[in-house]
Amino acid sequence: MRFMNIIKVALRALRRSAMRSVLTALGIIIGVAAVIAMVSIGNGAKSQVEASIASLGQNIISVFPGNFTTGGVRGGFGSASTLTVEDAQAISREVSGVVAVSPEMNDRSQVLANGLNWNTQIRGEDVTYLDIRLWSVTDGEMFSEADVRNATKVCVIGKSVANQIFPNMDPVGQSLRIRNIPFKVLGVLASKGFNYFGQDQDDVLVIPYTSHLKRIARRPNLNSILIQAQSPELMAKIQQDVTDLLQQRRNGREPDFTVRNQQELAEAATATTKTMTVLLGAIAGVSLIVGGIGIMNIMLVSVTERTREIGIRLAVGAHGRDVLTQFLVEAIILSSMGGALGVLLGVGASELVSKLNGWPVLVSTSAIVGAVAFSAAIGVFFGFYPARKAAQLDPIEALRYE
Amino acid sequence: MPAVVQLKDIHKTYDSGEVPVHAVRGVTLDIAGGEFVAVMGASGSGKSTLMNLLGCLDRPTKGRYLLGGTDVSGLDRNQLADLRNQKLGFVFQGFNLLSRTTARENVELPMLYGQRRFSSKEIRDRALHSLDIVGLSNRADHFPSQLSGGQQQRVAIARALINDPQILLADEPTGNLDSKTAVEIMGVFQKLNEQGITLVMVTHELDIAHYCKRNLIMRDGRLVSDTAVSDRLIATVEMQKILAAEAAAKLTA
């Protein structure tokens, strides 16, 4: 039998019980829609996490001091005071593929100005810091290399600090005091919001690391060294080179530093959301299978109802194969139409979720293609048993069926 | 004319129940081209089983069946299906038309399952021609539910004729029809037979059997009588009588 005829007969049969066909397809519609919506929401969450990790800066390697142990008391991670400005300069000078290096100081302190005070993080950084962190100054300007060289008493402040100390006024050009030392505010940093770990990234005050070493911390050692690599491919090599260089500078003493790679953090964070996406998709996939069973159920009913019709077709010369194709095509039409409508519903639902909840939603083409292909496959899989049952009917029995 | 159907000691046993049922017990029969045969018998005599065997819907347990000279007793399911499609035409007691499918599409059905491919136009033309033979070309686009019983049976006959079968098989074709419509259908059969088509029909009505040329009677799975019909009824004549009687009844009323 010609294919167009098969399609025609199948559509006619489906139209004959239109309500039933729609309800049967609904199982697939909901299944496909659920898979697409869930995967979209999962992907959205994943991309948000990735974006928030990327906002920390790209291709970043950090060097932290090692542990400090004295008299059997072990100080824990980063407790040793062994990283020096010279280490940072050596890295900048000798390791290839490094774009920027910033020696880092990090302390908490009370900040006073304008009759108000606020406890915040005081960071000592090089001028390259903002580039490394993909950050910028919105009002005013960043301190200059000359400021770093001369350990000038200047700072740029985060949005939160600005709001706390200088409410309703322009902080640029104002003066504030850290540990009783006056610093001039050169600029306000762009708002970064909360990071992946829930910390307010705008609650910060950045000064030249030289000023920090000399005036605030008053110690010779750095808290860490921030390194930006040229490309993600170079990360591993640079990590190794930095380790080798610092080891060499310590003349064979026990390594008293740790080199860390931001990639590891990013991978751990995205792995979590990836697991969530797979889990959501799998749960939605179950409803797709339930929809498939619905199709099988209705096709079985249809075969029973149309036993006589099958008998007539067999009597006038239809092969079992013709009858099989007939019912299989019906099941496939039912499931793929359900799949197509499910895509529309799924994309719509994803959009709705993103509108109503403000969640980021990422509708992926692979999820759409996958869900539609899977629904057609379900038509074949669950349609096959009823279709085979129809094809194997005995023409005499089928004709006699009331 | 050469024999279209040759049955040689045909047996059919059903093993499905607890006790095997020996429905046909050794039937030997020749049917020549152009014959018009009625098979009669009480229910359970095996006449329906014999028809199913003749129609290649079923295979004999034992014996040989030659259809148009070729042995068909050992063919498989698909080969039998092709045979039914090409060489046989069926007419059933219950018409067995597809509902919600027009008369023309019902008639086209066997052509769709043939091994040869036809153009849509050719299929359509042949279906209309077939409907024309049974006098229903003006009802081609009607659905079975819009047709009378006699008309539905005529559509079924048109369907049976579309692939130019060697033999037309009818199982109680008048069983669901009133006597006047039955005569009408027998008229169609007689006309087809005059054109050279071989017909075999099952009936339990003696007067219907009298429209045929040869009567077979079955009992307990065996042929017990095989006679030529001497006082054959002619449908056109009988129809005249019925119409006259109806007219008379109205006159006297």
XYZ file of C-alpha atoms in Angstrom:
655
model
C 0.000 0.000 0.000
C 1.245 3.396 -0.895
C 2.586 5.575 1.873
C 0.224 8.470 1.227
C -2.696 6.080 1.584
C -1.349 4.762 4.857
C -1.053 8.308 6.212
C -4.547 9.117 4.980
C -6.093 6.068 6.597
C -4.184 6.717 9.822
C -5.313 10.344 10.021
C -8.893 9.301 9.303
C -8.779 6.728 12.080
C -7.329 9.257 14.519
C -9.903 11.866 13.569
C -12.729 9.387 14.030
C -12.001 9.359 17.758
C -10.573 12.859 17.984
C -11.113 13.320 21.721
C -9.454 10.028 22.492
C -6.512 10.832 20.237
C -6.004 14.191 21.923
C -6.142 12.686 25.402
C -3.698 9.965 24.391
C -1.330 12.472 22.863
C -1.645 14.573 26.032
C 0.484 12.026 27.868
C 3.288 12.611 25.384
C 2.646 16.364 25.249
C 3.084 16.668 29.000
C 6.081 14.345 29.005
C 7.936 16.222 26.289
C 7.004 19.597 27.772
C 8.231 18.490 31.193
C 11.556 17.260 29.821
C 12.143 20.480 27.906
C 11.092 22.754 30.777
C 13.157 20.854 33.348
C 16.273 20.696 31.198
C 15.870 24.384 30.322
C 15.615 25.382 33.961
C 18.558 23.152 34.854
C 20.651 24.605 32.033
C 19.652 28.095 33.121
C 20.875 27.408 36.641
C 24.073 25.951 35.260
C 24.758 28.959 33.077
C 24.093 31.258 36.027
C 26.614 29.418 38.149
C 29.097 29.515 35.310
C 28.537 33.229 34.871
C 28.999 33.865 38.568
C 32.207 31.862 38.556
C 33.393 33.712 35.471
C 32.710 37.004 37.243
C 35.481 36.113 39.673
C 37.799 36.561 36.728
C 39.069 34.351 33.980
C 41.947 31.860 33.962
C 42.947 32.687 37.490
C 45.656 30.952 39.469
C 46.224 31.877 43.097
C 49.263 31.270 45.261
C 48.649 30.974 48.989
C 51.190 30.615 51.792
C 51.696 27.174 53.329
C 50.941 26.044 56.853
C 52.735 27.461 59.833
C 53.776 24.945 62.424
C 55.444 25.849 65.700
C 55.963 23.668 68.741
C 53.602 21.051 67.375
C 50.799 23.531 66.802
C 49.768 23.493 63.178
C 48.383 26.781 61.985
C 46.176 25.576 59.176
C 45.878 26.680 55.571
C 47.659 29.905 54.676
C 48.933 30.541 58.171
C 52.590 30.853 57.208
C 53.986 34.246 56.297
C 56.245 33.314 53.500
C 55.011 34.928 50.285
C 56.842 38.069 49.378
C 56.478 40.849 46.890
C 59.679 39.538 45.312
C 57.955 36.197 44.695
C 55.204 38.017 42.834
C 57.691 40.004 40.801
C 59.633 36.876 39.951
C 56.479 35.182 38.675
C 55.623 38.184 36.565
C 59.134 38.278 35.176
C 59.954 34.615 34.629
C 56.812 32.613 33.942
C 55.654 32.804 30.337
C 51.958 32.959 29.454
C 51.132 35.112 32.454
C 49.077 38.173 31.594
C 49.010 39.894 34.945
C 50.105 39.408 38.510
C 48.748 41.157 41.563
C 50.249 40.751 45.034
C 47.333 40.622 47.460
C 46.818 41.789 51.003
C 43.655 41.129 52.856
C 42.500 42.380 56.251
C 39.291 43.389 57.905
C 39.119 46.734 59.564
C 36.798 49.463 60.706
C 36.376 52.318 58.226
C 35.313 55.734 59.443
C 34.053 58.794 57.606
C 31.320 61.290 57.668
C 30.489 60.450 61.302
C 29.682 56.869 60.247
C 31.695 53.670 60.540
C 31.626 50.284 58.873
C 33.650 47.108 59.187
C 34.787 45.881 55.810
C 37.411 43.988 53.921
C 40.517 46.021 53.155
C 42.267 44.616 50.096
C 45.746 45.598 48.998
C 46.117 45.055 45.252
C 48.079 46.066 42.228
C 46.478 48.212 39.475
C 45.990 45.049 37.391
C 43.481 43.756 39.923
C 40.384 45.134 38.191
C 41.392 43.683 34.828
C 42.017 40.281 36.350
C 38.659 40.314 38.137
C 36.806 41.745 35.103
C 35.818 44.648 37.247
C 35.600 48.365 36.593
C 35.211 51.701 38.313
C 31.900 53.465 37.628
C 32.515 56.802 39.366
C 35.923 58.391 39.572
C 38.998 56.324 38.691
C 41.298 53.521 39.754
C 44.548 54.342 41.569
C 47.612 54.508 39.310
C 50.941 52.710 39.120
C 52.528 55.754 40.665
C 50.179 55.368 43.623
C 51.359 51.769 44.008
C 55.000 52.772 43.701
C 54.662 55.538 46.268
C 52.317 53.708 48.621
C 49.874 56.578 48.362
C 46.936 56.831 50.766
C 44.197 56.380 48.175
C 41.424 53.835 47.722
C 38.525 52.715 45.565
C 35.454 51.440 47.390
C 32.751 48.888 46.667
C 29.148 49.897 46.203
C 28.065 48.546 49.585
C 30.789 50.453 51.420
C 29.803 53.602 49.530
C 26.186 53.130 50.581
C 27.119 52.596 54.219
C 29.636 55.385 54.719
C 28.536 57.963 52.176
C 24.751 57.675 51.977
C 23.155 60.231 49.659
C 26.407 61.798 48.583
C 29.167 61.347 46.017
C 32.052 59.518 47.704
C 34.604 60.480 45.045
C 37.115 62.968 46.470
C 35.938 62.338 50.020
C 38.282 61.192 52.745
C 37.892 58.225 55.043
C 40.000 56.768 57.864
C 41.314 53.244 58.173
C 43.012 52.550 61.506
C 43.193 56.281 61.949
C 45.047 56.821 58.679
C 43.247 59.075 56.196
C 42.678 57.700 52.681
C 41.255 59.570 49.757
C 38.460 57.919 47.779
C 39.394 57.928 44.089
C 36.490 55.917 42.746
C 33.542 53.596 43.296
C 33.590 50.070 41.870
C 30.806 48.708 39.675
C 28.321 46.590 41.573
C 29.012 42.845 41.313
C 26.347 41.598 43.687
C 26.586 38.376 45.628
C 28.876 35.640 44.509
C 28.144 31.903 44.234
C 28.954 31.466 47.922
C 26.587 34.194 49.088
C 29.214 36.825 49.856
C 28.576 40.450 49.048
C 31.331 41.204 46.559
C 30.666 44.934 46.839
C 31.520 45.048 50.538
C 35.182 45.801 49.883
C 37.727 48.593 49.884
C 40.768 48.366 47.615
C 44.041 50.186 48.213
C 47.511 49.778 46.636
C 49.185 46.676 48.118
C 52.216 48.760 48.970
C 50.068 51.082 51.093
C 48.517 48.049 52.723
C 51.878 46.487 53.562
C 53.342 49.713 54.856
C 50.412 51.403 56.622
C 47.664 48.887 57.397
C 49.123 45.402 57.881
C 52.612 46.574 58.730
C 54.187 43.213 57.931
C 56.443 42.143 55.064
C 54.444 39.185 53.743
C 51.621 38.883 51.265
C 48.331 37.110 51.879
C 48.297 35.692 48.371
C 49.377 36.256 44.785
C 46.809 36.544 42.056
C 47.894 35.377 38.597
C 46.003 35.586 35.339
C 46.913 33.136 32.591
C 46.638 33.898 28.911
C 44.306 31.022 28.105
C 42.611 28.090 29.856
C 44.962 25.678 28.028
C 47.986 27.296 29.675
C 46.594 26.994 33.207
C 48.160 23.623 34.024
C 51.556 24.597 32.619
C 51.627 27.916 34.465
C 50.528 26.257 37.667
C 53.492 23.909 37.323
C 55.931 26.671 36.346
C 54.886 28.831 39.286
C 55.327 25.902 41.638
C 58.771 25.162 40.207
C 59.835 28.786 40.351
C 58.795 29.310 43.954
C 60.363 25.999 44.922
C 63.583 27.083 43.300
C 63.483 30.422 45.136
C 63.265 28.518 48.423
C 66.513 26.646 47.778
C 65.190 23.183 48.449
C 63.387 23.960 51.670
C 60.002 22.373 52.403
C 57.405 23.925 50.123
C 55.626 26.603 52.121
C 53.016 27.618 49.585
C 50.049 26.222 47.659
C 49.173 26.987 44.051
C 45.449 26.784 43.278
C 43.514 26.910 40.100
C 40.086 28.468 39.772
C 39.111 25.825 37.230
C 38.742 23.294 40.022
C 36.247 25.501 41.787
C 34.311 26.066 38.573
C 34.195 22.372 37.838
C 32.937 21.485 41.286
C 30.233 24.131 41.107
C 28.978 23.215 37.628
C 29.068 19.512 38.434
C 26.419 20.117 41.078
C 24.035 21.893 38.748
C 24.733 19.353 36.021
C 23.648 16.574 38.364
C 20.509 18.551 39.123
C 19.723 18.981 35.412
C 20.154 15.288 34.731
C 17.990 14.430 37.711
C 15.190 16.785 36.678
C 15.359 15.529 33.101
C 15.232 11.923 34.235
C 12.153 12.517 36.382
C 10.451 14.242 33.458
C 11.551 11.364 31.227
C 9.550 8.986 33.395
C 6.373 10.891 32.515
C 7.305 10.490 28.849
C 7.403 6.730 29.290
C 4.070 6.803 31.102
C 2.706 8.721 28.094
C 4.045 5.983 25.849
C 2.213 3.344 27.844
C -0.942 5.426 27.349
C -0.413 5.203 23.596
C 0.077 1.458 23.771
C -3.102 1.124 25.801
C -5.184 3.089 23.323
C -3.673 1.319 20.340
C -4.612 -2.022 21.894
C -8.182 -0.794 22.355
C -8.163 0.454 18.778
C -6.980 -2.900 17.433
C -9.777 -4.674 19.288
C -12.379 -2.183 18.092
C -11.255 -2.454 14.520
C -10.841 -6.213 14.390
C -13.496 -6.452 11.677
C -11.857 -3.755 9.613
C -8.559 -5.639 9.898
C -10.399 -8.808 8.835
C -11.781 -7.090 5.738
C -8.376 -5.742 4.785
C -6.750 -9.149 5.243
C -9.552 -10.857 3.268
C -9.074 -8.631 0.231
C -5.358 -9.303 0.182
C -3.556 -7.113 2.737
C -0.377 -8.725 4.067
C 0.320 -8.798 7.787
C 3.041 -6.263 7.032
C 0.467 -3.802 5.619
C -1.644 -3.992 8.760
C 1.441 -3.683 10.943
C 2.580 -0.554 9.111
C -0.923 0.872 9.348
C -1.117 0.704 13.124
C 2.523 1.604 13.620
C 2.098 4.757 11.549
C -0.946 5.662 13.616
C 1.018 5.311 16.834
C 3.922 7.310 15.435
C 1.645 10.098 14.201
C 0.003 10.220 17.614
C 3.293 10.378 19.490
C 5.126 12.754 17.188
C 2.208 15.181 17.060
C 2.237 14.977 20.835
C 5.970 15.607 20.713
C 5.602 18.668 18.513
C 2.881 20.164 20.704
C 4.978 19.244 23.744
C 7.874 21.284 22.385
C 5.641 24.334 22.067
C 4.233 23.814 25.555
C 7.684 23.111 27.011
C 9.266 26.209 25.501
C 6.230 28.240 26.593
C 6.419 26.869 30.113
C 10.141 27.644 30.278
C 9.504 31.217 29.207
C 6.699 31.521 31.748
C 8.891 30.217 34.559
C 11.623 32.664 33.672
C 9.089 35.526 33.537
C 7.252 34.659 36.749
C 10.195 33.627 38.925
C 12.951 35.589 37.246
C 14.981 32.414 36.917
C 17.413 32.229 34.067
C 16.127 29.651 31.576
C 18.159 28.261 28.716
C 16.100 26.322 26.127
C 18.556 23.979 24.471
C 18.119 22.723 20.929
C 19.498 19.356 21.905
C 16.739 18.960 24.511
C 14.097 19.765 21.886
C 15.537 17.457 19.245
C 16.101 14.759 21.826
C 12.570 14.952 23.228
C 10.921 14.844 19.790
C 13.102 11.984 18.600
C 12.419 10.151 21.826
C 8.672 10.638 21.502
C 8.710 9.259 17.954
C 10.756 6.335 19.211
C 8.147 5.816 21.909
C 5.520 5.645 19.161
C 7.472 2.887 17.437
C 8.270 1.053 20.652
C 4.843 1.155 22.270
C 2.981 0.976 18.968
C 4.756 -2.138 17.843
C 3.103 -4.632 20.162
C -0.507 -3.622 19.313
C 0.370 -3.369 15.626
C 1.892 -6.833 15.601
C -1.153 -8.152 17.403
C -3.325 -6.708 14.633
C -1.075 -8.088 11.899
C -1.213 -11.590 13.299
C -4.996 -11.767 13.438
C -6.593 -14.643 11.604
C -8.767 -13.225 8.780
C -11.650 -15.660 9.441
C -11.694 -14.936 13.177
C -11.391 -11.211 12.536
C -14.301 -11.200 10.081
C -16.470 -13.120 12.503
C -15.670 -10.685 15.376
C -18.676 -8.741 16.596
C -14.092 -24.900 -20.259
C -11.170 -26.101 -18.054
C -11.771 -26.564 -14.345
C -11.145 -23.368 -12.346
C -11.356 -25.188 -9.041
C -10.237 -28.740 -8.389
C -10.573 -30.161 -4.877
C -9.053 -33.598 -4.313
C -10.038 -35.372 -1.080
C -9.958 -32.211 1.009
C -10.041 -32.573 4.812
C -10.165 -29.902 7.491
C -9.806 -30.640 11.189
C -9.890 -28.006 13.945
C -7.725 -28.910 16.910
C -8.357 -25.836 18.982
C -11.025 -27.330 21.270
C -10.813 -30.308 23.606
C -12.124 -32.660 20.945
C -10.806 -32.271 17.375
C -13.595 -31.156 15.052
C -13.533 -32.816 11.663
C -15.394 -30.126 9.728
C -14.696 -31.304 6.170
C -14.155 -35.017 5.607
C -12.894 -35.686 2.119
C -14.492 -33.447 -0.467
C -13.595 -33.983 -4.116
C -15.027 -31.426 -6.486
C -14.414 -29.805 -9.854
C -15.862 -26.448 -10.761
C -15.473 -25.392 -14.375
C -15.191 -21.839 -15.642
C -18.545 -20.134 -16.084
C -20.370 -22.275 -13.547
C -22.805 -20.871 -10.957
C -22.775 -23.161 -7.958
C -24.799 -23.047 -4.765
C -23.527 -24.929 -1.715
C -26.289 -25.831 0.729
C -26.441 -27.634 4.005
C -27.601 -27.411 7.587
C -25.509 -25.409 10.008
C -22.499 -27.467 11.059
C -22.485 -29.339 7.773
C -19.106 -27.846 6.883
C -20.248 -25.567 4.072
C -18.732 -22.424 5.609
C -15.448 -24.234 6.220
C -15.497 -25.360 2.597
C -16.061 -21.767 1.511
C -13.137 -20.561 3.655
C -10.957 -23.225 2.039
C -12.138 -22.277 -1.459
C -11.495 -18.605 -0.601
C -7.923 -19.307 0.550
C -8.742 -17.840 3.943
C -7.835 -21.196 5.430
C -5.611 -24.109 4.515
C -6.787 -27.736 4.249
C -5.396 -30.218 6.752
C -5.192 -32.833 4.029
C -5.846 -32.998 0.309
C -5.008 -30.918 -2.725
C -6.604 -27.704 -3.940
C -5.829 -26.577 -7.468
C -6.934 -23.051 -8.283
C -6.640 -22.288 -11.990
C -4.337 -25.283 -12.322
C -1.844 -24.354 -9.572
C -1.673 -26.101 -6.230
C -2.435 -23.659 -3.472
C -2.752 -26.045 -0.511
C 0.831 -25.475 0.649
C 1.131 -21.707 0.315
C 2.013 -19.433 3.228
C 0.033 -16.549 4.687
C 1.331 -13.842 2.370
C 1.042 -15.963 -0.767
C -2.564 -16.736 0.152
C -3.184 -13.027 0.686
C -1.877 -12.272 -2.822
C -4.072 -15.043 -4.199
C -7.172 -13.615 -2.515
C -6.223 -10.242 -3.866
C -5.675 -11.274 -7.466
C -7.756 -14.361 -8.183
C -10.670 -14.304 -5.781
C -13.543 -11.988 -5.000
C -15.516 -12.140 -1.751
C -19.056 -11.204 -0.914
C -20.148 -11.647 2.693
C -23.477 -11.968 4.432
C -22.801 -8.841 6.533
C -21.489 -6.823 3.528
C -18.282 -6.034 5.463
C -17.749 -2.566 4.062
C -15.532 -0.061 5.857
C -17.786 2.496 7.501
C -16.936 6.210 7.157
C -15.333 5.302 3.830
C -17.124 6.089 0.596
C -18.464 3.410 -1.736
C -15.724 4.179 -4.256
C -12.952 3.938 -1.671
C -14.383 0.647 -0.452
C -14.287 -0.695 -3.994
C -10.699 0.553 -4.435
C -9.464 -1.285 -1.346
C -8.216 -4.516 -3.050
C -6.277 -2.490 -5.611
C -4.379 -0.720 -2.836
C -3.055 -4.027 -1.532
C -2.084 -5.472 -4.916
C 1.541 -6.150 -5.775
C 1.198 -3.978 -8.871
C 1.224 -0.217 -8.449
C -1.501 1.767 -10.168
C -1.887 5.497 -10.617
C -4.593 7.171 -8.531
C -6.527 7.883 -11.716
C -6.419 4.281 -12.856
C -7.608 3.069 -9.466
C -10.411 5.582 -9.500
C -11.498 4.742 -13.050
C -11.568 1.029 -12.371
C -13.529 1.517 -9.153
C -16.108 3.616 -11.002
C -16.295 1.026 -13.779
C -16.816 -1.696 -11.196
C -19.578 0.325 -9.542
C -21.104 0.844 -12.960
C -21.354 -2.926 -13.495
C -23.522 -3.234 -10.360
C -25.439 -0.095 -11.312
C -24.200 2.164 -8.508
C -21.905 4.628 -10.266
C -24.212 7.438 -9.127
C -23.626 6.458 -5.470
C -19.807 6.480 -5.594
C -19.388 9.188 -2.964
C -21.976 7.859 -0.540
C -21.011 6.282 2.741
C -22.285 2.765 3.554
C -24.591 4.216 6.208
C -26.301 6.254 3.455
C -27.016 3.159 1.356
C -29.719 0.494 1.619
C -28.787 -3.116 2.367
C -29.114 -4.136 -1.267
C -26.966 -1.213 -2.354
C -24.324 -2.028 0.252
C -24.187 -5.595 -0.995
C -23.814 -4.347 -4.539
C -20.876 -2.171 -3.432
C -19.373 -5.302 -1.891
C -19.849 -7.115 -5.223
C -18.182 -4.227 -7.057
C -15.271 -4.510 -4.611
C -15.030 -8.248 -5.302
C -14.931 -7.593 -9.059
C -12.309 -4.875 -9.209
C -9.261 -7.117 -9.707
C -11.014 -9.298 -12.354
C -11.078 -12.432 -10.200
C -11.205 -15.953 -11.622
C -13.954 -16.828 -9.223
C -16.444 -14.932 -7.085
C -17.266 -16.432 -3.694
C -20.373 -15.391 -1.795
C -21.175 -16.509 1.739
C -24.925 -16.182 2.348
C -25.047 -13.007 0.242
C -28.817 -12.649 0.679
C -28.935 -13.669 4.314
C -29.349 -10.124 5.618
C -31.710 -8.961 2.876
C -35.476 -9.046 2.342
C -36.802 -11.310 -0.406
C -37.197 -8.610 -3.021
C -33.668 -7.265 -2.511
C -32.426 -10.865 -2.515
C -33.893 -11.319 -5.987
C -32.231 -8.068 -7.020
C -28.821 -9.349 -5.853
C -29.385 -12.708 -7.569
C -30.142 -10.721 -10.705
C -26.724 -9.054 -10.426
C -25.104 -12.466 -9.991
C -26.911 -13.965 -12.955
C -25.880 -11.027 -15.124
C -22.238 -11.455 -14.059
C -22.443 -15.183 -14.718
C -23.769 -14.558 -18.218
C -20.678 -12.414 -18.815
C -18.568 -15.489 -18.008
C -17.743 -15.024 -14.322
C -17.585 -18.195 -12.220
C -19.644 -17.972 -9.038
C -19.824 -20.127 -5.919
C -22.221 -19.173 -3.159
C -23.315 -20.624 0.128
C -26.990 -20.403 0.999
C -29.494 -22.211 3.122
C -32.507 -20.929 1.174
C -33.728 -23.387 -1.425
C -35.413 -20.791 -3.628
C -32.213 -18.731 -3.752
C -30.304 -21.863 -4.775
C -32.713 -22.201 -7.677
C -31.195 -19.127 -9.325
C -27.926 -21.055 -9.672
C -27.005 -23.630 -12.283
C -25.675 -26.356 -10.007
C -26.582 -27.273 -6.439
C -24.288 -29.047 -3.954
C -25.568 -30.306 -0.634
C -23.245 -30.989 2.275
C -23.902 -33.057 5.358
C -21.401 -33.920 8.109
C -18.486 -32.601 6.132
C -19.240 -34.593 2.991
C -20.870 -33.809 -0.327
C -24.068 -35.836 -0.443
C -25.696 -34.389 -3.517
C -24.500 -32.700 -6.704
C -27.280 -31.859 -9.154
C -27.817 -29.529 -12.046
C -30.745 -27.136 -11.522
C -33.509 -28.056 -13.957
C -36.231 -25.545 -13.113
C -33.897 -22.559 -12.881
C -35.366 -19.222 -11.752
C -34.506 -16.135 -13.761
C -34.182 -13.027 -11.575
C -35.554 -10.592 -14.150
C -38.691 -12.692 -14.553
C -39.136 -13.095 -10.787
C -38.674 -9.354 -10.309
C -41.436 -8.717 -12.855
C -43.731 -11.022 -10.871
C -42.944 -9.257 -7.586
C -43.527 -5.837 -9.115
C -46.766 -7.037 -10.639
C -47.870 -8.479 -7.292
C -47.042 -5.219 -5.540
C -48.963 -3.258 -8.108
C -51.895 -5.630 -7.771
C -51.811 -5.345 -3.961
C -52.007 -1.605 -4.252
C -54.859 -1.871 -6.743
C -56.907 -4.093 -4.528
C -56.134 -2.103 -1.380
